[in-house]
Short mmCIF file of C-alpha atoms in Angstrom, two decimals:
data_model
loop_
_atom_site.label_atom_id
_atom_site.label_comp_id
_atom_site.label_asym_id
_atom_site.label_seq_id
_atom_site.Cartn_x
_atom_site.Cartn_y
_atom_site.Cartn_z
CA LYS A 631 -1.18 14.31 -38.99
CA LYS A 632 0.02 13.22 -35.78
CA HIS A 633 -2.72 15.91 -34.18
CA SER A 634 -5.18 14.46 -35.92
CA SER A 635 -4.62 10.94 -34.75
CA GLU A 636 -4.61 12.58 -31.35
CA GLU A 637 -7.73 14.49 -31.57
CA HIS A 638 -9.59 11.44 -33.22
CA ILE A 639 -8.80 8.44 -30.27
CA ALA A 640 -9.50 11.62 -28.01
CA HIS A 641 -13.09 11.69 -30.05
CA LYS A 642 -13.67 8.26 -29.49
CA VAL A 643 -12.56 8.06 -25.94
CA GLU A 644 -15.42 10.36 -25.12
CA HIS A 645 -17.85 8.86 -26.68
CA SER A 646 -16.90 5.53 -25.66
CA LYS A 647 -19.09 3.87 -22.84
CA ASP A 648 -16.43 1.47 -21.57
CA VAL A 649 -13.37 3.30 -20.64
CA THR A 650 -10.29 1.86 -18.48
CA PHE A 651 -8.31 4.58 -16.30
CA ILE A 652 -5.27 4.42 -15.15
CA PHE A 653 -4.88 6.82 -12.79
CA GLY A 654 -1.10 7.26 -11.60
CA GLY A 655 1.27 10.11 -10.56
CA ALA A 656 1.22 12.79 -7.29
CA LYS A 657 -1.69 14.94 -9.11
CA VAL A 658 -4.63 13.78 -6.74
CA HIS A 659 -7.05 16.60 -7.45
CA GLU A 660 -6.69 16.03 -11.07
CA SER A 661 -7.54 12.53 -10.94
CA MET A 662 -10.60 12.69 -8.47
CA HIS A 663 -12.10 15.02 -10.85
CA VAL A 664 -12.00 12.55 -13.70
CA ILE A 665 -12.62 10.01 -11.66
CA LYS A 666 -15.77 11.39 -10.22
CA LYS A 667 -17.25 12.90 -13.58
CA TRP A 668 -17.14 9.81 -15.33
CA LEU A 669 -18.60 7.69 -12.32
CA ILE A 670 -21.42 10.06 -12.45
CA ASP A 671 -21.77 9.39 -16.53
CA LYS A 672 -21.77 5.52 -15.86
CA ARG A 673 -19.09 5.73 -18.74
CA ILE A 674 -15.98 3.96 -16.67
CA ASN A 675 -15.08 0.16 -16.92
CA LYS A 676 -12.21 -0.21 -14.60
CA ILE A 677 -10.01 1.86 -12.55
CA LEU A 678 -6.64 1.03 -12.10
CA LEU A 679 -4.85 2.88 -9.10
CA GLY A 680 -1.13 3.92 -8.74
CA GLY A 681 1.03 6.66 -7.76
CA ALA A 682 -0.52 8.52 -4.52
CA LEU A 683 -3.93 7.27 -5.28
CA ILE A 684 -2.74 3.98 -3.76
CA PRO A 685 -2.20 4.92 -0.02
CA LEU A 686 -5.07 7.47 -0.37
CA PHE A 687 -7.81 4.47 -1.39
CA LEU A 688 -6.14 1.41 0.88
CA HIS A 689 -6.27 4.02 3.57
CA ALA A 690 -10.11 4.28 2.87
CA ARG A 691 -10.52 0.71 2.82
CA GLY A 692 -8.75 -0.23 6.29
CA TYR A 693 -4.91 -0.74 5.36
CA LYS A 694 -2.35 0.36 7.45
CA ILE A 695 -0.15 2.71 4.99
CA HIS A 696 2.63 3.56 7.59
CA LYS A 697 4.42 6.13 6.55
CA SER A 698 2.82 6.90 3.93
CA LEU A 699 0.39 8.36 5.76
CA ASP A 700 2.58 11.09 6.67
CA TYR A 701 2.70 11.56 3.03
CA ILE A 702 -0.61 12.17 2.31
CA THR A 703 -1.50 14.54 5.23
CA ARG A 704 1.37 16.88 4.18
CA THR A 705 0.57 16.99 0.75
CA ASN A 706 -2.88 17.42 1.63
CA VAL A 707 -4.12 14.25 -0.45
CA ILE A 708 -5.96 12.63 2.47
CA GLU A 709 -8.53 16.19 1.90
CA HIS A 710 -9.82 13.72 -0.90
CA LEU A 711 -10.92 10.54 1.81
CA GLU A 712 -14.36 11.04 2.55
CA ASP A 713 -14.84 10.93 -1.25
CA VAL A 714 -12.92 8.46 -1.80
CA LYS A 715 -14.96 6.65 1.00
CA SER A 716 -18.31 7.48 -1.30
CA ILE A 717 -16.53 6.58 -4.07
CA LEU A 718 -15.79 2.87 -3.08
CA HIS A 719 -18.91 2.19 -1.17
CA GLY A 720 -21.09 3.15 -4.25
CA HIS A 721 -18.52 1.85 -7.24
CA ALA A 722 -16.56 -0.86 -5.37
CA GLU A 723 -16.82 -2.77 -8.47
CA LYS A 724 -15.04 0.34 -10.73
CA ILE A 725 -12.48 0.21 -8.64
CA ILE A 726 -9.14 -2.41 -8.89
CA LEU A 727 -7.14 -1.61 -6.16
CA PRO A 728 -3.34 -3.06 -5.93
CA VAL A 729 -3.05 -6.69 -4.80
CA ASP A 730 0.40 -6.16 -3.94
CA VAL A 731 2.70 -3.05 -3.29
CA ALA A 732 6.38 -2.33 -3.84
CA LEU A 733 7.77 -0.71 0.01
CA ASN A 734 10.43 1.54 0.07
CA LEU A 735 12.01 0.51 3.37
CA ASP A 736 16.01 2.08 3.97
CA GLY A 737 15.50 2.55 0.35
CA LYS A 738 14.70 -0.97 -0.92
CA ARG A 739 12.20 -2.37 -2.91
CA VAL A 740 10.16 -4.56 -0.60
CA GLU A 741 7.11 -6.26 -1.83
CA CYS A 742 4.08 -7.24 -0.17
CA TYR A 743 0.21 -8.11 -0.25
CA ILE A 744 -1.89 -5.59 0.76
CA GLU A 745 -3.33 -7.89 3.59
CA ASP A 746 0.36 -7.76 4.67
CA LEU A 747 0.19 -4.48 5.27
CA ASN A 748 -2.16 -5.12 8.46
CA ASN A 749 -0.44 -8.02 9.81
CA GLU A 750 0.91 -7.79 13.38
CA GLN A 751 4.06 -9.44 12.47
CA ASN A 752 4.73 -6.62 10.60
CA ILE A 753 3.55 -3.45 12.46
CA GLU A 754 7.03 -2.57 13.48
CA LYS A 755 8.48 -3.89 10.64
CA PHE A 756 7.14 -1.79 8.43
CA LYS A 757 6.77 1.70 10.23
CA ASP A 758 8.88 3.59 7.90
CA ALA A 759 7.95 2.15 5.22
CA GLU A 760 6.13 4.24 2.18
CA ILE A 761 4.21 2.64 -0.64
CA PHE A 762 6.23 3.96 -3.83
CA ASP A 763 4.69 1.23 -6.04
CA ILE A 764 2.64 -1.64 -7.10
CA GLY A 765 3.95 -5.19 -6.98
CA GLU A 766 4.35 -7.87 -9.66
CA LYS A 767 0.90 -9.69 -9.00
CA THR A 768 -0.63 -6.06 -9.60
CA ILE A 769 1.50 -5.44 -12.66
CA ALA A 770 0.22 -8.90 -14.53
CA LEU A 771 -3.37 -8.16 -12.92
CA TYR A 772 -3.47 -5.18 -14.62
CA SER A 773 -2.00 -5.84 -17.93
CA ASP A 774 -4.79 -8.52 -18.49
CA ILE A 775 -7.19 -5.85 -17.97
CA ILE A 776 -5.54 -3.19 -19.98
CA LYS A 777 -4.96 -6.15 -22.80
CA SER A 778 -8.83 -7.14 -22.65
CA SER A 779 -9.94 -3.07 -22.71
CA ASP A 780 -10.99 -0.68 -26.04
CA ALA A 781 -10.00 2.53 -24.86
CA ILE A 782 -7.39 3.12 -22.32
CA VAL A 783 -6.60 6.67 -20.64
CA ALA A 784 -3.56 6.88 -18.55
CA ASN A 785 -2.57 9.64 -16.51
CA GLY A 786 1.03 9.57 -14.66
CA PRO A 787 3.48 7.08 -13.72
CA LEU A 788 2.15 4.49 -11.44
CA GLY A 789 5.26 3.93 -8.99
CA VAL A 790 8.25 6.87 -7.99
CA TYR A 791 9.94 6.80 -11.00
CA GLU A 792 12.69 9.30 -10.35
CA LEU A 793 14.06 5.62 -8.11
CA GLU A 794 14.73 3.13 -10.02
CA ASN A 795 13.65 0.47 -8.14
CA PHE A 796 10.55 2.09 -8.33
CA HIS A 797 10.09 3.93 -11.80
CA SER A 798 7.80 2.34 -14.88
CA THR A 799 9.62 -0.66 -16.72
CA ASP A 800 8.72 -2.02 -20.15
CA ASN A 801 6.69 -4.89 -18.19
CA LYS A 802 4.49 -2.42 -16.07
CA PRO A 803 0.61 -2.36 -17.70
CA SER A 804 1.46 1.58 -18.03
CA HIS A 805 3.56 0.08 -21.74
CA ALA A 806 1.39 -2.99 -21.74
CA VAL A 807 -0.41 -1.06 -24.91
CA GLN A 808 2.65 -0.91 -26.69
CA PRO A 809 3.54 -4.00 -28.37
CA LEU A 810 0.32 -4.61 -29.13
CA LYS A 811 -1.02 -4.56 -32.82
CA LYS A 812 -3.84 -3.07 -34.07
CA THR A 813 -4.94 -6.42 -35.59
CA GLU A 814 -5.30 -7.84 -31.94
CA ILE A 815 -7.20 -5.43 -30.28
CA ASP A 816 -8.17 -1.57 -30.91
CA VAL A 817 -6.56 0.30 -27.81
CA ALA A 818 -6.93 3.95 -27.16
CA SER A 819 -3.94 5.37 -25.00
CA ILE A 820 -3.59 8.97 -24.49
CA SER A 821 -3.42 11.57 -22.04
CA ILE A 822 -6.03 12.91 -19.67
CA LYS A 823 -5.40 16.31 -20.73
CA LYS A 824 -5.86 14.96 -24.57
CA VAL A 825 -9.76 13.53 -22.89
CA PHE A 826 -10.61 16.73 -21.05
CA ARG A 827 -9.08 19.39 -23.26
CA ARG A 828 -12.07 21.55 -22.71
CA GLU A 829 -11.96 21.20 -18.76
CA VAL A 830 -8.09 22.35 -19.15
CA GLU A 831 -9.58 25.13 -21.30
CA GLU A 832 -12.09 26.39 -18.51
CA GLY A 833 -9.24 25.93 -16.08
CA GLU A 834 -10.24 23.04 -13.73
CA LEU A 835 -7.85 21.27 -14.32
CA GLU A 836 -4.03 21.94 -14.33
CA ASP A 837 -2.28 22.67 -17.50
#
């Protein structure tokens, strides 16, 4: 029965013209594949960014990402930079950037607006800071978008879930669909691989 339900949801999402995607985690190649595919098909409503995509997209937008630049360089995430710039140029209205982020500063969670990343007064303060999560303002923004969506596909955690100060909690957008009743909104929230199972079978996405 569970499998049948998942297949029903996957079928609904595959045939929907307005799907909201939540991309988190560290598998940027997988996320970029899906983003480009569905933008071409013009079936994406909004894309909510999390995980390693946050520093990548902010860097493409010209924001200083401080020590996160070392991370996206070391992990080859930066190889997708030109694709991201192209996506932002052609589909900026579809991409929802965080309005604030949570930085890991000496093991402590420090939230700031993304504009503050470029503030000259913060350059020295944030030089060793890494972007580990979205901030509270972004949590509220993402949650509102999720609650007004007909179909949702979520992939990966929005923050560094291994650390207590940065993992998703019940207040985070990735969990916003859970308390919603079916009578209030028809939300389909499933994993990327359920929707794109054919690409997994063909080896385009990691299983």
